[in-house]
Structures are given as C-alpha cells and as structure tokens.
C-alpha cells in the first residue's frame, strides 16, 4: 500500500515493503539514469556490493551512428531479443533537436521536430500537451513485434524511411545486458565498430566521501509532515541535498552569513558514507544494487538509507511510462528512502 502527499510538483509516496516483485517495480521503471547518489548513515566505508552492482556494466559511445542500423535484423536478433538493450542519443536538446532511445523492452522511440517528422513520413503517437506546444512528434517502433521483420510492409517502409528517405545520424550511448550469462556485454561495442565513425568506452565516474560526527534528522515514518519525534519530509530532503553537495553547517552565529542547519529533531551519527556514480546507469544495475541494499539494511538498519537517481535531461523517456519534459528542472529525479520500519519513502520531483 502507498500513501501520497502532493504539493505543487513535489510528491512523496510512502510505500510498504513486503519483499516481493512489487518492491522492484519503481526501480525497474527508471531507465537512463545519469547520476546515482547513495547516502549510507552509520557506514564507515562503502560496502563492496555497491561497486559490484555496477562493475559488469559496459557502456559505449557510438559516434555518428546511422539510425537505420538500429532496425536491421542482425542487431535485433543478436541484442534486442537476447538481452536488455539501453540506447539513447546524447548532446541533443529535446525541444530543438531530433533524439532516439531504445528501451530494455525493445521499443525504439524517435523524438522529432516538425520538419524532420514531415520529411521522414512515419506515423507518430498521440502528442502530449507539452509536445504539441513544442511541435515535437514521437515515432514508436516495437522491434520485438512478430510482424516487424523483412518482407513485411511495415518493416520495409520503416527501413526505407530511415535509410533512403532521411538518413538520420546521431551520437549515442549504448549498454547491453545479455540474458545468457555466458555472453559478454562488451559484444555490443564490437558489433558497432563497422557501423559508425568511432566506438569508445564510456566508463562510470565514481566518488566517495566519508563524514564523521554528522547530525542526521530523525524521521517519523507515520507522520511525514512532521511530529515531535520526526522532521518534515521536505526538511529531510533538503538535508540530503546538503550532504550530496558537501555543504557544512554554519555554527558561527554570524547573522550576516547565510547559514544552513540540520533540521530538528536530529541525532548525531559517528560516521556516514556518500557514494556517487555518473555516466549511463541501467535499470538492471540499479535493480542489483537495490536487492543488495535491501538485504544489507535488513541486518543493520538503524538509520534511513537514501538512494537518489537523476535521469538524463535529454532522454526522451523519464521512466517506463512518461515522456520527459524538455529540461524542466527536477523533472527527472527520484529519491528512495529505506526506513527501519520496513517501509520506503519515494520522493518525486515532477514538472508535469
């Protein structure tokens, strides 16, 4: 069950965790994460499982990739049907440029300006109000549909439009996780060597920071808006931001200096770890981290454990079901707070 608190575009949901597949649903929906931030109060070092969850992910940057390559049958058969493919164009602006993504469930989405859409000649899905305002059209192609294959009218026309009528070329990031553990995820980089100008590894940038003697706000999970034993959920979110940005409290008492103090009520924790990773982080990697985090905190869950996911601002989709909204601040941000009472707070900042 979940209870929600909504004010303006900042939403909090309280979710009861029951150790079933439902727990993973929210995590699995977060495609194309650019930055992951993990706050671990009470930890002196980052647990090994955190880096292990991200170790086997290989991401490649494909320079000047012709988009018709993404619907060719060798690519579909080898990668889309035999694993979870994550591909998105980069260095594009959703409100002025054409963009592409392929989601792990095998759907190719093209976000097109009006001029490109009219030249391409493929059918678009129904526009959202924001897309109508910006004259943006989204073409959806299910690469796994049984009728999407050579010889069929729909496939032949799509290939002709992308290859002969309008040869779209973009820089893309791609990551692949095969269903068969015997296959290597680096195969996708090898495949594209002859398809584009250049293929290069795109590694995650990881940083850690240790805090000592840190003030941590107290939480009353049953009263998110605040109580005698817990602070307001907005104040707690502000504290998370201060930790992520390494902003110290100012205890000088000087009224002419801008200050920030830990929300009350609070408690002192002897140590705290902050882990951050930036790059292209797949939903599959985040699911591995979440499972390990749940198992770990079940043993040592004395403080709230916080996982924040920042999506790419130029990704067509902000999650499995919703389109992104053109660089609106906070439109692609999710924070999961694991609480000792076997429940979770989900923060969602949305510009919708």
Short mmCIF file of C-alpha atoms in Angstrom, two decimals:
data_model
loop_
_atom_site.label_atom_id
_atom_site.label_comp_id
_atom_site.label_asym_id
_atom_site.label_seq_id
_atom_site.Cartn_x
_atom_site.Cartn_y
_atom_site.Cartn_z
CA UNK A 1 0.00 0.00 0.00
CA UNK A 2 1.11 3.55 -0.59
CA UNK A 3 0.09 6.92 0.75
CA UNK A 4 0.96 10.08 -1.16
CA UNK A 5 1.48 13.72 -0.26
CA UNK A 6 1.46 16.15 -3.16
CA UNK A 7 2.09 19.87 -3.12
CA UNK A 8 2.90 21.74 -6.29
CA UNK A 9 5.22 19.45 -8.29
CA UNK A 10 6.96 17.76 -5.34
CA UNK A 11 5.45 14.39 -4.45
CA UNK A 12 6.08 11.99 -1.58
CA UNK A 13 4.78 8.43 -1.55
CA UNK A 14 5.01 6.13 1.45
CA UNK A 15 5.38 2.52 0.30
CA UNK A 16 5.15 -0.57 2.47
CA UNK A 17 7.87 -3.06 1.53
CA UNK A 18 6.94 -6.74 1.50
CA UNK A 19 9.97 -8.36 -0.18
CA UNK A 20 8.09 -9.28 -3.35
CA UNK A 21 8.50 -8.39 -7.02
CA UNK A 22 6.31 -5.33 -6.41
CA UNK A 23 9.18 -3.77 -4.47
CA UNK A 24 11.25 -3.67 -7.66
CA UNK A 25 8.59 -2.11 -9.88
CA UNK A 26 9.54 1.51 -9.19
CA UNK A 27 13.24 0.75 -9.62
CA UNK A 28 12.76 -1.17 -12.87
CA UNK A 29 10.87 1.75 -14.39
CA UNK A 30 13.82 4.16 -14.07
CA UNK A 31 15.51 3.92 -17.46
CA UNK A 32 18.55 6.01 -18.47
CA UNK A 33 19.87 7.23 -15.12
CA UNK A 34 22.77 9.68 -15.40
CA UNK A 35 23.73 10.07 -11.73
CA UNK A 36 23.26 7.77 -8.76
CA UNK A 37 23.75 9.08 -5.23
CA UNK A 38 23.71 6.78 -2.19
CA UNK A 39 23.79 8.10 1.39
CA UNK A 40 24.65 5.44 3.98
CA UNK A 41 24.42 6.77 7.55
CA UNK A 42 26.29 4.63 10.05
CA UNK A 43 28.72 3.20 7.46
CA UNK A 44 32.45 3.87 7.68
CA UNK A 45 33.20 2.63 4.16
CA UNK A 46 31.09 1.96 1.08
CA UNK A 47 30.07 -1.73 1.15
CA UNK A 48 31.60 -3.91 -1.58
CA UNK A 49 28.21 -4.78 -3.05
CA UNK A 50 27.69 -1.18 -4.18
CA UNK A 51 30.57 -1.21 -6.68
CA UNK A 52 29.97 -4.87 -7.53
CA UNK A 53 26.43 -4.00 -8.66
CA UNK A 54 27.88 -1.62 -11.27
CA UNK A 55 31.07 -3.49 -12.21
CA UNK A 56 29.81 -5.67 -15.06
CA UNK A 57 28.10 -2.86 -16.93
CA UNK A 58 29.88 -1.86 -20.16
CA UNK A 59 28.74 1.34 -21.86
CA UNK A 60 29.96 2.61 -25.23
CA UNK A 61 29.67 5.91 -27.03
CA UNK A 62 28.84 5.49 -30.72
CA UNK A 63 29.90 8.45 -32.84
CA UNK A 64 27.77 9.39 -35.85
CA UNK A 65 25.62 6.27 -35.85
CA UNK A 66 23.14 5.93 -38.77
CA UNK A 67 19.80 5.18 -37.11
CA UNK A 68 18.71 2.65 -39.71
CA UNK A 69 21.31 0.30 -38.17
CA UNK A 70 19.06 0.03 -35.11
CA UNK A 71 16.28 -1.76 -37.01
CA UNK A 72 18.47 -4.10 -39.04
CA UNK A 73 17.73 -7.74 -38.26
CA UNK A 74 21.28 -8.74 -37.17
CA UNK A 75 21.13 -6.11 -34.41
CA UNK A 76 17.58 -7.01 -33.36
CA UNK A 77 18.28 -10.75 -33.33
CA UNK A 78 21.62 -10.55 -31.52
CA UNK A 79 20.93 -7.86 -28.93
CA UNK A 80 17.29 -6.75 -28.63
CA UNK A 81 15.91 -10.30 -28.48
CA UNK A 82 18.72 -11.77 -26.39
CA UNK A 83 19.14 -9.18 -23.68
CA UNK A 84 18.22 -5.77 -22.30
CA UNK A 85 19.46 -3.05 -24.64
CA UNK A 86 19.73 0.54 -23.38
CA UNK A 87 20.48 3.10 -26.10
CA UNK A 88 19.99 6.85 -26.20
CA UNK A 89 21.23 9.77 -28.26
CA UNK A 90 23.43 12.33 -26.49
CA UNK A 91 24.25 16.02 -26.93
CA UNK A 92 20.72 16.65 -28.15
CA UNK A 93 18.10 19.10 -26.91
CA UNK A 94 14.61 17.66 -26.79
CA UNK A 95 12.86 20.90 -27.68
CA UNK A 96 15.00 21.71 -30.74
CA UNK A 97 16.78 18.53 -31.89
CA UNK A 98 15.87 15.03 -33.01
CA UNK A 99 16.55 12.25 -30.46
CA UNK A 100 16.34 8.48 -30.16
CA UNK A 101 16.16 5.84 -27.42
CA UNK A 102 15.76 2.07 -27.30
CA UNK A 103 14.27 0.82 -24.03
CA UNK A 104 15.12 -2.55 -22.42
CA UNK A 105 11.76 -3.98 -23.54
CA UNK A 106 12.70 -3.49 -27.19
CA UNK A 107 10.87 -0.26 -28.07
CA UNK A 108 12.59 2.30 -30.30
CA UNK A 109 11.38 5.88 -29.86
CA UNK A 110 12.20 8.81 -32.12
CA UNK A 111 11.53 12.32 -30.83
CA UNK A 112 11.38 14.53 -33.92
CA UNK A 113 10.95 18.18 -34.76
CA UNK A 114 8.11 19.04 -37.10
CA UNK A 115 10.37 19.42 -40.16
CA UNK A 116 12.08 16.06 -39.62
CA UNK A 117 8.79 14.31 -38.90
CA UNK A 118 7.22 15.56 -42.11
CA UNK A 119 10.25 14.54 -44.16
CA UNK A 120 10.52 11.09 -42.57
CA UNK A 121 6.95 10.06 -43.28
CA UNK A 122 6.34 7.65 -40.36
CA UNK A 123 3.28 7.73 -38.12
CA UNK A 124 3.57 9.34 -34.69
CA UNK A 125 1.86 8.50 -31.41
CA UNK A 126 -0.61 10.93 -29.83
CA UNK A 127 1.17 14.07 -28.65
CA UNK A 128 1.21 15.19 -25.03
CA UNK A 129 0.24 18.84 -24.34
CA UNK A 130 3.93 19.76 -23.96
CA UNK A 131 4.81 18.07 -27.26
CA UNK A 132 2.01 19.90 -29.05
CA UNK A 133 3.24 23.21 -27.67
CA UNK A 134 6.82 22.49 -28.80
CA UNK A 135 5.81 20.86 -32.13
CA UNK A 136 7.50 17.59 -31.14
CA UNK A 137 6.42 14.27 -32.64
CA UNK A 138 7.27 10.82 -31.24
CA UNK A 139 7.51 7.78 -33.50
CA UNK A 140 7.24 4.44 -31.67
CA UNK A 141 8.60 1.21 -33.19
CA UNK A 142 8.26 -2.14 -31.39
CA UNK A 143 11.37 -4.01 -32.52
CA UNK A 144 10.08 -7.25 -30.96
CA UNK A 145 6.69 -7.31 -32.67
CA UNK A 146 6.26 -10.52 -34.64
CA UNK A 147 5.33 -8.63 -37.82
CA UNK A 148 8.35 -6.32 -37.68
CA UNK A 149 10.68 -8.28 -39.97
CA UNK A 150 11.99 -8.12 -43.55
CA UNK A 151 9.36 -8.77 -46.18
CA UNK A 152 6.57 -7.18 -44.17
CA UNK A 153 5.20 -3.87 -45.40
CA UNK A 154 5.68 -2.02 -42.11
CA UNK A 155 9.30 -3.09 -41.72
CA UNK A 156 10.25 -2.39 -45.33
CA UNK A 157 8.73 1.11 -45.20
CA UNK A 158 10.42 1.95 -41.88
CA UNK A 159 13.81 0.84 -43.19
CA UNK A 160 13.33 2.83 -46.41
CA UNK A 161 12.32 5.99 -44.48
CA UNK A 162 15.33 5.81 -42.13
CA UNK A 163 17.89 4.76 -44.73
CA UNK A 164 16.89 6.18 -48.09
CA UNK A 165 14.40 8.95 -47.46
CA UNK A 166 16.08 10.63 -44.49
CA UNK A 167 19.43 9.26 -43.29
CA UNK A 168 19.44 10.36 -39.63
CA UNK A 169 22.83 10.17 -37.87
CA UNK A 170 23.44 10.76 -34.12
CA UNK A 171 25.94 10.20 -31.31
CA UNK A 172 24.55 7.57 -28.94
CA UNK A 173 25.31 5.75 -25.70
CA UNK A 174 24.59 2.03 -25.60
CA UNK A 175 24.72 -0.67 -22.95
CA UNK A 176 23.61 -4.30 -23.23
CA UNK A 177 22.98 -6.97 -20.61
CA UNK A 178 22.54 -10.43 -22.17
CA UNK A 179 20.00 -12.92 -20.86
CA UNK A 180 22.67 -15.64 -21.15
CA UNK A 181 25.41 -15.14 -18.54
CA UNK A 182 27.88 -16.89 -20.87
CA UNK A 183 27.66 -13.97 -23.32
CA UNK A 184 29.76 -10.85 -22.76
CA UNK A 185 28.04 -7.47 -22.65
CA UNK A 186 31.01 -5.94 -24.49
CA UNK A 187 29.79 -7.65 -27.68
CA UNK A 188 27.54 -4.70 -28.44
CA UNK A 189 30.57 -2.39 -28.72
CA UNK A 190 32.28 -4.79 -31.13
CA UNK A 191 29.14 -5.00 -33.27
CA UNK A 192 29.04 -1.27 -33.93
CA UNK A 193 32.74 -0.85 -34.82
CA UNK A 194 31.98 -1.02 -38.55
CA UNK A 195 28.62 0.75 -38.29
CA UNK A 196 29.71 4.22 -37.12
CA UNK A 197 32.69 6.58 -37.17
CA UNK A 198 34.11 5.58 -33.77
CA UNK A 199 33.28 3.42 -30.74
CA UNK A 200 34.75 4.30 -27.34
CA UNK A 201 34.27 3.01 -23.79
CA UNK A 202 32.15 5.27 -21.62
CA UNK A 203 33.08 4.42 -18.03
CA UNK A 204 31.28 5.47 -14.88
CA UNK A 205 32.86 8.19 -12.77
CA UNK A 206 32.67 7.17 -9.11
CA UNK A 207 33.37 9.22 -6.00
CA UNK A 208 33.06 8.54 -2.28
CA UNK A 209 33.07 10.82 0.74
CA UNK A 210 33.20 9.94 4.44
CA UNK A 211 31.58 12.08 7.14
CA UNK A 212 32.27 11.85 10.86
CA UNK A 213 30.16 13.15 13.74
CA UNK A 214 27.29 14.12 11.43
CA UNK A 215 23.92 15.48 12.51
CA UNK A 216 21.15 13.34 10.99
CA UNK A 217 17.45 14.35 11.12
CA UNK A 218 15.05 11.98 12.84
CA UNK A 219 12.15 10.59 10.84
CA UNK A 220 8.68 9.60 11.98
CA UNK A 221 7.63 7.30 9.14
CA UNK A 222 3.97 7.51 10.14
CA UNK A 223 3.93 11.33 10.08
CA UNK A 224 5.87 12.60 7.02
CA UNK A 225 4.71 16.18 7.57
CA UNK A 226 6.48 16.22 10.95
CA UNK A 227 5.87 15.38 14.59
CA UNK A 228 7.56 15.66 17.98
CA UNK A 229 9.86 12.75 17.08
CA UNK A 230 10.39 13.41 13.37
CA UNK A 231 11.08 16.30 10.98
CA UNK A 232 9.09 17.30 7.89
CA UNK A 233 9.82 15.26 4.76
CA UNK A 234 10.79 18.41 2.87
CA UNK A 235 13.37 19.32 5.51
CA UNK A 236 14.81 15.82 5.31
CA UNK A 237 15.10 16.12 1.52
CA UNK A 238 16.94 19.42 1.96
CA UNK A 239 19.36 17.68 4.36
CA UNK A 240 20.00 15.00 1.72
CA UNK A 241 20.85 17.70 -0.81
CA UNK A 242 23.27 19.35 1.61
CA UNK A 243 25.02 16.01 2.20
CA UNK A 244 25.24 15.27 -1.54
CA UNK A 245 26.75 18.72 -2.17
CA UNK A 246 29.02 18.55 0.89
CA UNK A 247 27.55 21.70 2.41
CA UNK A 248 28.66 22.13 6.05
CA UNK A 249 26.53 23.71 8.75
CA UNK A 250 27.49 27.20 9.83
CA UNK A 251 27.68 27.43 13.60
CA UNK A 252 29.39 30.81 13.83
CA UNK A 253 26.18 32.59 14.73
CA UNK A 254 27.06 35.49 12.44
CA UNK A 255 23.68 36.91 11.24
CA UNK A 256 25.31 38.32 8.08
CA UNK A 257 26.41 34.91 6.82
CA UNK A 258 23.96 32.62 5.05
CA UNK A 259 23.62 29.53 7.20
CA UNK A 260 22.15 26.07 6.98
CA UNK A 261 21.49 23.85 9.96
CA UNK A 262 20.35 20.25 10.30
CA UNK A 263 16.54 20.02 10.75
CA UNK A 264 15.19 19.21 14.18
CA UNK A 265 14.75 16.86 15.88
CA UNK A 266 18.07 15.25 14.99
CA UNK A 267 20.72 12.91 16.33
CA UNK A 268 24.49 12.65 15.99
CA UNK A 269 25.82 9.71 13.99
CA UNK A 270 29.52 8.85 14.30
CA UNK A 271 30.03 8.19 10.59
CA UNK A 272 28.31 8.36 7.23
CA UNK A 273 29.28 7.45 3.64
CA UNK A 274 28.28 9.15 0.42
CA UNK A 275 28.73 7.27 -2.86
CA UNK A 276 28.07 8.87 -6.25
CA UNK A 277 28.33 7.45 -9.78
CA UNK A 278 27.88 9.40 -13.01
CA UNK A 279 27.60 8.03 -16.53
CA UNK A 280 24.91 5.83 -18.03
CA UNK A 281 23.43 3.60 -15.32
CA UNK A 282 20.95 0.98 -16.46
CA UNK A 283 17.82 -0.10 -14.63
CA UNK A 284 19.30 -3.60 -14.43
CA UNK A 285 22.33 -2.32 -12.49
CA UNK A 286 20.09 -0.32 -10.15
CA UNK A 287 17.94 -3.39 -9.50
CA UNK A 288 21.06 -5.36 -8.49
CA UNK A 289 22.05 -2.54 -6.14
CA UNK A 290 18.54 -2.31 -4.67
CA UNK A 291 18.39 -6.05 -3.92
CA UNK A 292 21.78 -5.98 -2.22
CA UNK A 293 20.84 -2.81 -0.34
CA UNK A 294 17.62 -4.37 0.94
CA UNK A 295 19.50 -7.46 2.15
CA UNK A 296 22.22 -5.37 3.79
CA UNK A 297 19.90 -2.95 5.57
CA UNK A 298 17.76 -5.80 6.90
CA UNK A 299 20.73 -6.64 9.12
CA UNK A 300 21.95 -3.14 10.05
CA UNK A 301 19.03 -0.80 9.51
CA UNK A 302 19.35 1.78 12.30
CA UNK A 303 19.27 4.88 10.11
CA UNK A 304 17.47 5.90 6.89
CA UNK A 305 19.35 4.76 3.76
CA UNK A 306 18.84 7.03 0.76
CA UNK A 307 19.16 6.28 -2.96
CA UNK A 308 18.73 9.18 -5.42
CA UNK A 309 18.50 8.74 -9.20
CA UNK A 310 18.96 11.66 -11.61
CA UNK A 311 17.82 10.93 -15.16
CA UNK A 312 19.34 12.38 -18.32
CA UNK A 313 17.74 15.75 -19.14
CA UNK A 314 17.89 14.90 -22.87
CA UNK A 315 16.38 11.41 -22.67
CA UNK A 316 13.00 11.04 -24.40
CA UNK A 317 11.60 8.95 -21.53
CA UNK A 318 11.97 9.85 -17.88
CA UNK A 319 10.63 6.44 -16.86
CA UNK A 320 8.88 3.48 -18.44
CA UNK A 321 5.56 5.28 -18.86
CA UNK A 322 6.22 9.03 -19.05
CA UNK A 323 7.85 11.33 -21.58
CA UNK A 324 10.45 13.82 -20.40
CA UNK A 325 9.54 17.50 -20.41
CA UNK A 326 12.31 19.42 -22.11
CA UNK A 327 14.85 20.46 -19.50
CA UNK A 328 12.37 21.40 -16.77
CA UNK A 329 14.36 21.47 -13.53
CA UNK A 330 13.67 18.48 -11.31
CA UNK A 331 11.53 16.72 -13.90
CA UNK A 332 13.63 13.56 -13.82
CA UNK A 333 14.56 12.99 -10.16
CA UNK A 334 13.64 10.18 -7.78
CA UNK A 335 14.80 9.51 -4.21
CA UNK A 336 14.11 6.28 -2.32
CA UNK A 337 14.49 6.39 1.48
CA UNK A 338 14.63 2.98 3.17
CA UNK A 339 13.27 3.26 6.71
CA UNK A 340 13.75 0.90 9.67
CA UNK A 341 10.01 0.21 9.88
CA UNK A 342 10.14 -1.88 6.66
CA UNK A 343 8.74 0.92 4.55
CA UNK A 344 10.10 3.36 1.98
CA UNK A 345 9.57 7.00 1.17
CA UNK A 346 9.66 7.85 -2.52
CA UNK A 347 10.36 11.46 -3.42
CA UNK A 348 9.48 12.51 -6.95
CA UNK A 349 10.11 15.96 -8.40
CA UNK A 350 7.99 16.48 -11.47
CA UNK A 351 7.46 19.40 -13.81
CA UNK A 352 4.41 17.74 -15.38
#
